[in-house]
Amino acid sequence: MKPTFLKHDKPLLTTMVQATTPARTIELMDKAYAIGAEAFGMQFCQFPPEYRNEETYRMLFEKAHGLPVYVTNYRGKQNVGKSDDVLAKELTLLARCGATLCDVIGDLFDPQPDEFTSDPVAVKKQMALIDAIHEAGGEVLMSSHTHVHTPEDRVLEIALGQQARGADVCKIVIKADTQEEELEAMRLITLLKKELKIPFLFLCGGASCHLLRRVGETLGNCTTLCVYEYDDLATPAQPLLADMCALRKVIG
């Protein structure tokens, strides 16, 4: 059976892989698998055009050691100049080629500052895309990076909206520049755990984001996004996989 991100008995340690070549992608996956990775996240928005093809995708998914693979295809990076319609078609192709969990941005087809749209036309297109990914054998995570410290009512509105559109996993990333803001974010995890019927990932960016990214799985997050090492493309806020493996041994 195809691996899944859903219905696990514990949150998955997902190693995010940002690379510009298939060789580097495989290298990072092999190293992470050897020390305990439980899933991978491939960020295809980093791939240059010569690697954006079905043959490469299938090969990379086959090299994932049988683990589930989360894929992103965000605007920017190597995707500069592409329309949202093109990004959506590429996500569907990734699902057909073997991606497990496809990241649909919450403002796809209608860009918004906090990456969540309520435009009826855009929402209809998002739901059609989610259906297409499901038909292609994939699961869907809907993500919204708000880029600001976001109040409870807006967080809940985004989360419930993502769920209503058919996402299998809700992902929201807000900003926390102080310890107080990060503690408030940790409180919001308990709210999402109560209100949502689907798994979720709730994170912080900003100056005070590291605690939540390490203990979020003990509060309700369905996965922890890690990196194998801090190279030039890795996201500094994401903890090292080795550190999270060690923490698991301590806290269980």
PDB file of N, CA and C in Angstrom, residues 87-169:
ATOM      1  N   LEU A  87       1.036  26.104 -11.104  1.00  0.00           N
ATOM      2  CA  LEU A  87       1.455  25.468  -9.843  1.00  0.00           C
ATOM      3  C   LEU A  87       0.488  24.355  -9.459  1.00  0.00           C
ATOM      4  N   ALA A  88      -0.795  24.587  -9.664  1.00  0.00           N
ATOM      5  CA  ALA A  88      -1.808  23.580  -9.332  1.00  0.00           C
ATOM      6  C   ALA A  88      -1.657  22.334 -10.208  1.00  0.00           C
ATOM      7  N   LYS A  89      -1.437  22.521 -11.506  1.00  0.00           N
ATOM      8  CA  LYS A  89      -1.245  21.376 -12.402  1.00  0.00           C
ATOM      9  C   LYS A  89      -0.005  20.584 -12.008  1.00  0.00           C
ATOM     10  N   GLU A  90       1.032  21.286 -11.591  1.00  0.00           N
ATOM     11  CA  GLU A  90       2.258  20.608 -11.177  1.00  0.00           C
ATOM     12  C   GLU A  90       2.043  19.798  -9.904  1.00  0.00           C
ATOM     13  N   LEU A  91       1.230  20.314  -8.985  1.00  0.00           N
ATOM     14  CA  LEU A  91       0.909  19.549  -7.779  1.00  0.00           C
ATOM     15  C   LEU A  91       0.175  18.255  -8.124  1.00  0.00           C
ATOM     16  N   THR A  92      -0.775  18.349  -9.055  1.00  0.00           N
ATOM     17  CA  THR A  92      -1.521  17.160  -9.450  1.00  0.00           C
ATOM     18  C   THR A  92      -0.594  16.130 -10.089  1.00  0.00           C
ATOM     19  N   LEU A  93       0.352  16.595 -10.900  1.00  0.00           N
ATOM     20  CA  LEU A  93       1.323  15.683 -11.495  1.00  0.00           C
ATOM     21  C   LEU A  93       2.176  15.014 -10.420  1.00  0.00           C
ATOM     22  N   LEU A  94       2.592  15.763  -9.421  1.00  0.00           N
ATOM     23  CA  LEU A  94       3.368  15.179  -8.323  1.00  0.00           C
ATOM     24  C   LEU A  94       2.582  14.071  -7.630  1.00  0.00           C
ATOM     25  N   ALA A  95       1.294  14.290  -7.436  1.00  0.00           N
ATOM     26  CA  ALA A  95       0.455  13.250  -6.825  1.00  0.00           C
ATOM     27  C   ALA A  95       0.393  12.017  -7.709  1.00  0.00           C
ATOM     28  N   ARG A  96       0.231  12.208  -9.005  1.00  0.00           N
ATOM     29  CA  ARG A  96       0.167  11.068  -9.919  1.00  0.00           C
ATOM     30  C   ARG A  96       1.482  10.296  -9.955  1.00  0.00           C
ATOM     31  N   CYS A  97       2.579  11.000  -9.721  1.00  0.00           N
ATOM     32  CA  CYS A  97       3.891  10.358  -9.774  1.00  0.00           C
ATOM     33  C   CYS A  97       4.274   9.673  -8.467  1.00  0.00           C
ATOM     34  N   GLY A  98       3.468   9.850  -7.413  1.00  0.00           N
ATOM     35  CA  GLY A  98       3.739   9.137  -6.176  1.00  0.00           C
ATOM     36  C   GLY A  98       3.855   9.959  -4.916  1.00  0.00           C
ATOM     37  N   ALA A  99       3.727  11.283  -5.001  1.00  0.00           N
ATOM     38  CA  ALA A  99       3.757  12.095  -3.783  1.00  0.00           C
ATOM     39  C   ALA A  99       2.621  11.689  -2.855  1.00  0.00           C
ATOM     40  N   THR A 100       2.895  11.676  -1.569  1.00  0.00           N
ATOM     41  CA  THR A 100       1.874  11.287  -0.596  1.00  0.00           C
ATOM     42  C   THR A 100       0.965  12.450  -0.244  1.00  0.00           C
ATOM     43  N   LEU A 101       1.571  13.570   0.185  1.00  0.00           N
ATOM     44  CA  LEU A 101       0.831  14.705   0.749  1.00  0.00           C
ATOM     45  C   LEU A 101       1.213  15.964  -0.008  1.00  0.00           C
ATOM     46  N   CYS A 102       0.238  16.585  -0.679  1.00  0.00           N
ATOM     47  CA  CYS A 102       0.491  17.757  -1.518  1.00  0.00           C
ATOM     48  C   CYS A 102       0.015  19.025  -0.809  1.00  0.00           C
ATOM     49  N   ASP A 103       0.863  20.035  -0.802  1.00  0.00           N
ATOM     50  CA  ASP A 103       0.600  21.285  -0.097  1.00  0.00           C
ATOM     51  C   ASP A 103      -0.115  22.273  -1.021  1.00  0.00           C
ATOM     52  N   VAL A 104      -1.380  22.530  -0.733  1.00  0.00           N
ATOM     53  CA  VAL A 104      -2.172  23.516  -1.472  1.00  0.00           C
ATOM     54  C   VAL A 104      -2.229  24.789  -0.628  1.00  0.00           C
ATOM     55  N   ILE A 105      -1.683  25.867  -1.145  1.00  0.00           N
ATOM     56  CA  ILE A 105      -1.652  27.119  -0.395  1.00  0.00           C
ATOM     57  C   ILE A 105      -3.075  27.648  -0.226  1.00  0.00           C
ATOM     58  N   GLY A 106      -3.373  28.178   0.952  1.00  0.00           N
ATOM     59  CA  GLY A 106      -4.732  28.604   1.268  1.00  0.00           C
ATOM     60  C   GLY A 106      -5.225  29.802   0.494  1.00  0.00           C
ATOM     61  N   ASP A 107      -4.313  30.490  -0.237  1.00  0.00           N
ATOM     62  CA  ASP A 107      -4.756  31.605  -1.083  1.00  0.00           C
ATOM     63  C   ASP A 107      -4.466  31.329  -2.555  1.00  0.00           C
ATOM     64  N   LEU A 108      -4.322  30.044  -2.902  1.00  0.00           N
ATOM     65  CA  LEU A 108      -4.096  29.704  -4.303  1.00  0.00           C
ATOM     66  C   LEU A 108      -5.244  30.244  -5.149  1.00  0.00           C
ATOM     67  N   PHE A 109      -4.896  30.849  -6.264  1.00  0.00           N
ATOM     68  CA  PHE A 109      -5.817  31.476  -7.219  1.00  0.00           C
ATOM     69  C   PHE A 109      -6.309  32.850  -6.762  1.00  0.00           C
ATOM     70  N   ASP A 110      -5.885  33.304  -5.586  1.00  0.00           N
ATOM     71  CA  ASP A 110      -6.273  34.649  -5.120  1.00  0.00           C
ATOM     72  C   ASP A 110      -5.312  35.069  -4.004  1.00  0.00           C
ATOM     73  N   PRO A 111      -4.081  35.489  -4.336  1.00  0.00           N
ATOM     74  CA  PRO A 111      -3.062  35.791  -3.319  1.00  0.00           C
ATOM     75  C   PRO A 111      -3.532  36.813  -2.291  1.00  0.00           C
ATOM     76  N   GLN A 112      -3.287  36.483  -1.005  1.00  0.00           N
ATOM     77  CA  GLN A 112      -3.663  37.333   0.115  1.00  0.00           C
ATOM     78  C   GLN A 112      -2.489  37.456   1.089  1.00  0.00           C
ATOM     79  N   PRO A 113      -2.429  38.528   1.875  1.00  0.00           N
ATOM     80  CA  PRO A 113      -1.296  38.716   2.792  1.00  0.00           C
ATOM     81  C   PRO A 113      -1.112  37.580   3.788  1.00  0.00           C
ATOM     82  N   ASP A 114      -2.207  36.982   4.255  1.00  0.00           N
ATOM     83  CA  ASP A 114      -2.079  35.892   5.233  1.00  0.00           C
ATOM     84  C   ASP A 114      -2.324  34.511   4.611  1.00  0.00           C
ATOM     85  N   GLU A 115      -2.235  34.441   3.294  1.00  0.00           N
ATOM     86  CA  GLU A 115      -2.334  33.182   2.542  1.00  0.00           C
ATOM     87  C   GLU A 115      -3.624  32.403   2.811  1.00  0.00           C
ATOM     88  N   PHE A 116      -4.718  33.131   2.911  1.00  0.00           N
ATOM     89  CA  PHE A 116      -6.018  32.465   2.999  1.00  0.00           C
ATOM     90  C   PHE A 116      -7.059  33.350   2.331  1.00  0.00           C
ATOM     91  N   THR A 117      -7.718  32.803   1.327  1.00  0.00           N
ATOM     92  CA  THR A 117      -8.723  33.551   0.589  1.00  0.00           C
ATOM     93  C   THR A 117     -10.122  33.058   0.923  1.00  0.00           C
ATOM     94  N   SER A 118     -11.079  33.979   0.809  1.00  0.00           N
ATOM     95  CA  SER A 118     -12.492  33.629   0.926  1.00  0.00           C
ATOM     96  C   SER A 118     -13.234  33.921  -0.372  1.00  0.00           C
ATOM     97  N   ASP A 119     -12.480  34.253  -1.432  1.00  0.00           N
ATOM     98  CA  ASP A 119     -13.093  34.535  -2.712  1.00  0.00           C
ATOM     99  C   ASP A 119     -13.780  33.283  -3.245  1.00  0.00           C
ATOM    100  N   PRO A 120     -15.074  33.353  -3.548  1.00  0.00           N
ATOM    101  CA  PRO A 120     -15.826  32.146  -3.950  1.00  0.00           C
ATOM    102  C   PRO A 120     -15.250  31.442  -5.175  1.00  0.00           C
ATOM    103  N   VAL A 121     -14.786  32.211  -6.154  1.00  0.00           N
ATOM    104  CA  VAL A 121     -14.230  31.600  -7.367  1.00  0.00           C
ATOM    105  C   VAL A 121     -12.950  30.842  -7.039  1.00  0.00           C
ATOM    106  N   ALA A 122     -12.069  31.470  -6.241  1.00  0.00           N
ATOM    107  CA  ALA A 122     -10.811  30.821  -5.855  1.00  0.00           C
ATOM    108  C   ALA A 122     -11.075  29.582  -5.003  1.00  0.00           C
ATOM    109  N   VAL A 123     -12.006  29.684  -4.075  1.00  0.00           N
ATOM    110  CA  VAL A 123     -12.337  28.544  -3.209  1.00  0.00           C
ATOM    111  C   VAL A 123     -12.842  27.373  -4.037  1.00  0.00           C
ATOM    112  N   LYS A 124     -13.688  27.657  -5.027  1.00  0.00           N
ATOM    113  CA  LYS A 124     -14.209  26.595  -5.887  1.00  0.00           C
ATOM    114  C   LYS A 124     -13.082  25.906  -6.637  1.00  0.00           C
ATOM    115  N   LYS A 125     -12.117  26.696  -7.131  1.00  0.00           N
ATOM    116  CA  LYS A 125     -10.978  26.122  -7.844  1.00  0.00           C
ATOM    117  C   LYS A 125     -10.095  25.315  -6.903  1.00  0.00           C
ATOM    118  N   GLN A 126      -9.923  25.790  -5.658  1.00  0.00           N
ATOM    119  CA  GLN A 126      -9.150  25.027  -4.678  1.00  0.00           C
ATOM    120  C   GLN A 126      -9.793  23.668  -4.406  1.00  0.00           C
ATOM    121  N   MET A 127     -11.091  23.672  -4.238  1.00  0.00           N
ATOM    122  CA  MET A 127     -11.789  22.414  -3.947  1.00  0.00           C
ATOM    123  C   MET A 127     -11.703  21.450  -5.123  1.00  0.00           C
ATOM    124  N   ALA A 128     -11.742  21.979  -6.343  1.00  0.00           N
ATOM    125  CA  ALA A 128     -11.584  21.126  -7.525  1.00  0.00           C
ATOM    126  C   ALA A 128     -10.175  20.549  -7.573  1.00  0.00           C
ATOM    127  N   LEU A 129      -9.179  21.350  -7.210  1.00  0.00           N
ATOM    128  CA  LEU A 129      -7.795  20.865  -7.158  1.00  0.00           C
ATOM    129  C   LEU A 129      -7.643  19.779  -6.099  1.00  0.00           C
ATOM    130  N   ILE A 130      -8.222  19.998  -4.944  1.00  0.00           N
ATOM    131  CA  ILE A 130      -8.154  18.984  -3.877  1.00  0.00           C
ATOM    132  C   ILE A 130      -8.777  17.676  -4.356  1.00  0.00           C
ATOM    133  N   ASP A 131      -9.908  17.756  -5.039  1.00  0.00           N
ATOM    134  CA  ASP A 131     -10.538  16.555  -5.588  1.00  0.00           C
ATOM    135  C   ASP A 131      -9.611  15.872  -6.597  1.00  0.00           C
ATOM    136  N   ALA A 132      -8.947  16.661  -7.437  1.00  0.00           N
ATOM    137  CA  ALA A 132      -8.060  16.100  -8.455  1.00  0.00           C
ATOM    138  C   ALA A 132      -6.867  15.396  -7.820  1.00  0.00           C
ATOM    139  N   ILE A 133      -6.324  15.977  -6.761  1.00  0.00           N
ATOM    140  CA  ILE A 133      -5.197  15.347  -6.066  1.00  0.00           C
ATOM    141  C   ILE A 133      -5.641  14.047  -5.413  1.00  0.00           C
ATOM    142  N   HIS A 134      -6.803  14.067  -4.796  1.00  0.00           N
ATOM    143  CA  HIS A 134      -7.338  12.831  -4.209  1.00  0.00           C
ATOM    144  C   HIS A 134      -7.544  11.759  -5.281  1.00  0.00           C
ATOM    145  N   GLU A 135      -8.078  12.152  -6.414  1.00  0.00           N
ATOM    146  CA  GLU A 135      -8.301  11.194  -7.503  1.00  0.00           C
ATOM    147  C   GLU A 135      -6.980  10.635  -8.030  1.00  0.00           C
ATOM    148  N   ALA A 136      -5.912  11.430  -7.920  1.00  0.00           N
ATOM    149  CA  ALA A 136      -4.588  10.990  -8.368  1.00  0.00           C
ATOM    150  C   ALA A 136      -3.881  10.136  -7.317  1.00  0.00           C
ATOM    151  N   GLY A 137      -4.533   9.900  -6.193  1.00  0.00           N
ATOM    152  CA  GLY A 137      -3.960   9.049  -5.157  1.00  0.00           C
ATOM    153  C   GLY A 137      -3.212   9.775  -4.076  1.00  0.00           C
ATOM    154  N   GLY A 138      -3.313  11.103  -4.047  1.00  0.00           N
ATOM    155  CA  GLY A 138      -2.604  11.882  -3.042  1.00  0.00           C
ATOM    156  C   GLY A 138      -3.488  12.344  -1.904  1.00  0.00           C
ATOM    157  N   GLU A 139      -2.849  12.766  -0.837  1.00  0.00           N
ATOM    158  CA  GLU A 139      -3.509  13.432   0.284  1.00  0.00           C
ATOM    159  C   GLU A 139      -3.188  14.916   0.197  1.00  0.00           C
ATOM    160  N   VAL A 140      -3.982  15.746   0.878  1.00  0.00           N
ATOM    161  CA  VAL A 140      -3.835  17.195   0.744  1.00  0.00           C
ATOM    162  C   VAL A 140      -3.629  17.851   2.092  1.00  0.00           C
ATOM    163  N   LEU A 141      -2.584  18.651   2.175  1.00  0.00           N
ATOM    164  CA  LEU A 141      -2.375  19.576   3.278  1.00  0.00           C
ATOM    165  C   LEU A 141      -2.643  20.964   2.729  1.00  0.00           C
ATOM    166  N   MET A 142      -3.461  21.748   3.422  1.00  0.00           N
ATOM    167  CA  MET A 142      -3.646  23.142   3.032  1.00  0.00           C
ATOM    168  C   MET A 142      -2.879  24.010   4.008  1.00  0.00           C
ATOM    169  N   SER A 143      -2.074  24.940   3.470  1.00  0.00           N
ATOM    170  CA  SER A 143      -1.201  25.744   4.320  1.00  0.00           C
ATOM    171  C   SER A 143      -1.501  27.229   4.187  1.00  0.00           C
ATOM    172  N   SER A 144      -1.359  27.920   5.312  1.00  0.00           N
ATOM    173  CA  SER A 144      -1.449  29.378   5.339  1.00  0.00           C
ATOM    174  C   SER A 144      -0.350  29.907   6.242  1.00  0.00           C
ATOM    175  N   HIS A 145       0.579  30.663   5.655  1.00  0.00           N
ATOM    176  CA  HIS A 145       1.623  31.343   6.412  1.00  0.00           C
ATOM    177  C   HIS A 145       1.167  32.798   6.554  1.00  0.00           C
ATOM    178  N   THR A 146       0.782  33.190   7.757  1.00  0.00           N
ATOM    179  CA  THR A 146       0.138  34.502   7.904  1.00  0.00           C
ATOM    180  C   THR A 146       1.130  35.655   7.944  1.00  0.00           C
ATOM    181  N   HIS A 147       2.385  35.380   8.306  1.00  0.00           N
ATOM    182  CA  HIS A 147       3.462  36.374   8.340  1.00  0.00           C
ATOM    183  C   HIS A 147       3.288  37.427   9.438  1.00  0.00           C
ATOM    184  N   VAL A 148       2.291  37.264  10.296  1.00  0.00           N
ATOM    185  CA  VAL A 148       2.081  38.177  11.426  1.00  0.00           C
ATOM    186  C   VAL A 148       1.608  37.343  12.617  1.00  0.00           C
ATOM    187  N   HIS A 149       1.678  37.937  13.815  1.00  0.00           N
ATOM    188  CA  HIS A 149       1.077  37.264  14.961  1.00  0.00           C
ATOM    189  C   HIS A 149      -0.439  37.377  14.818  1.00  0.00           C
ATOM    190  N   THR A 150      -1.095  36.262  14.734  1.00  0.00           N
ATOM    191  CA  THR A 150      -2.490  36.202  14.302  1.00  0.00           C
ATOM    192  C   THR A 150      -3.407  35.877  15.472  1.00  0.00           C
ATOM    193  N   PRO A 151      -4.487  36.637  15.655  1.00  0.00           N
ATOM    194  CA  PRO A 151      -5.379  36.400  16.792  1.00  0.00           C
ATOM    195  C   PRO A 151      -6.153  35.095  16.672  1.00  0.00           C
ATOM    196  N   GLU A 152      -6.667  34.661  17.800  1.00  0.00           N
ATOM    197  CA  GLU A 152      -7.354  33.372  17.892  1.00  0.00           C
ATOM    198  C   GLU A 152      -8.492  33.241  16.894  1.00  0.00           C
ATOM    199  N   ASP A 153      -9.315  34.258  16.755  1.00  0.00           N
ATOM    200  CA  ASP A 153     -10.480  34.122  15.889  1.00  0.00           C
ATOM    201  C   ASP A 153     -10.082  33.924  14.438  1.00  0.00           C
ATOM    202  N   ARG A 154      -9.010  34.585  14.002  1.00  0.00           N
ATOM    203  CA  ARG A 154      -8.563  34.418  12.619  1.00  0.00           C
ATOM    204  C   ARG A 154      -7.909  33.050  12.424  1.00  0.00           C
ATOM    205  N   VAL A 155      -7.137  32.603  13.395  1.00  0.00           N
ATOM    206  CA  VAL A 155      -6.537  31.268  13.312  1.00  0.00           C
ATOM    207  C   VAL A 155      -7.625  30.211  13.161  1.00  0.00           C
ATOM    208  N   LEU A 156      -8.656  30.315  13.979  1.00  0.00           N
ATOM    209  CA  LEU A 156      -9.741  29.327  13.927  1.00  0.00           C
ATOM    210  C   LEU A 156     -10.507  29.430  12.614  1.00  0.00           C
ATOM    211  N   GLU A 157     -10.721  30.641  12.124  1.00  0.00           N
ATOM    212  CA  GLU A 157     -11.410  30.826  10.844  1.00  0.00           C
ATOM    213  C   GLU A 157     -10.630  30.149   9.713  1.00  0.00           C
ATOM    214  N   ILE A 158      -9.315  30.341   9.704  1.00  0.00           N
ATOM    215  CA  ILE A 158      -8.483  29.731   8.664  1.00  0.00           C
ATOM    216  C   ILE A 158      -8.526  28.209   8.782  1.00  0.00           C
ATOM    217  N   ALA A 159      -8.358  27.715   9.999  1.00  0.00           N
ATOM    218  CA  ALA A 159      -8.318  26.262  10.204  1.00  0.00           C
ATOM    219  C   ALA A 159      -9.622  25.594   9.771  1.00  0.00           C
ATOM    220  N   LEU A 160     -10.736  26.139  10.202  1.00  0.00           N
ATOM    221  CA  LEU A 160     -12.028  25.558   9.846  1.00  0.00           C
ATOM    222  C   LEU A 160     -12.307  25.695   8.350  1.00  0.00           C
ATOM    223  N   GLY A 161     -11.818  26.791   7.764  1.00  0.00           N
ATOM    224  CA  GLY A 161     -11.973  26.968   6.325  1.00  0.00           C
ATOM    225  C   GLY A 161     -11.184  25.949   5.536  1.00  0.00           C
ATOM    226  N   GLN A 162      -9.959  25.678   5.958  1.00  0.00           N
ATOM    227  CA  GLN A 162      -9.149  24.658   5.296  1.00  0.00           C
ATOM    228  C   GLN A 162      -9.837  23.291   5.388  1.00  0.00           C
ATOM    229  N   GLN A 163     -10.344  22.979   6.556  1.00  0.00           N
ATOM    230  CA  GLN A 163     -11.043  21.716   6.754  1.00  0.00           C
ATOM    231  C   GLN A 163     -12.275  21.627   5.844  1.00  0.00           C
ATOM    232  N   ALA A 164     -13.041  22.693   5.751  1.00  0.00           N
ATOM    233  CA  ALA A 164     -14.270  22.691   4.961  1.00  0.00           C
ATOM    234  C   ALA A 164     -14.004  22.512   3.471  1.00  0.00           C
ATOM    235  N   ARG A 165     -12.811  22.909   3.023  1.00  0.00           N
ATOM    236  CA  ARG A 165     -12.491  22.794   1.601  1.00  0.00           C
ATOM    237  C   ARG A 165     -12.053  21.387   1.207  1.00  0.00           C
ATOM    238  N   GLY A 166     -11.907  20.514   2.210  1.00  0.00           N
ATOM    239  CA  GLY A 166     -11.581  19.132   1.907  1.00  0.00           C
ATOM    240  C   GLY A 166     -10.159  18.720   2.184  1.00  0.00           C
ATOM    241  N   ALA A 167      -9.382  19.585   2.830  1.00  0.00           N
ATOM    242  CA  ALA A 167      -8.001  19.233   3.159  1.00  0.00           C
ATOM    243  C   ALA A 167      -7.979  18.073   4.149  1.00  0.00           C
ATOM    244  N   ASP A 168      -6.970  17.229   4.025  1.00  0.00           N
ATOM    245  CA  ASP A 168      -6.776  16.126   4.970  1.00  0.00           C
ATOM    246  C   ASP A 168      -5.975  16.572   6.175  1.00  0.00           C
ATOM    247  N   VAL A 169      -5.147  17.613   6.001  1.00  0.00           N
ATOM    248  CA  VAL A 169      -4.306  18.148   7.068  1.00  0.00           C
ATOM    249  C   VAL A 169      -4.343  19.664   6.975  1.00  0.00           C
TER     250      VAL A 169
END
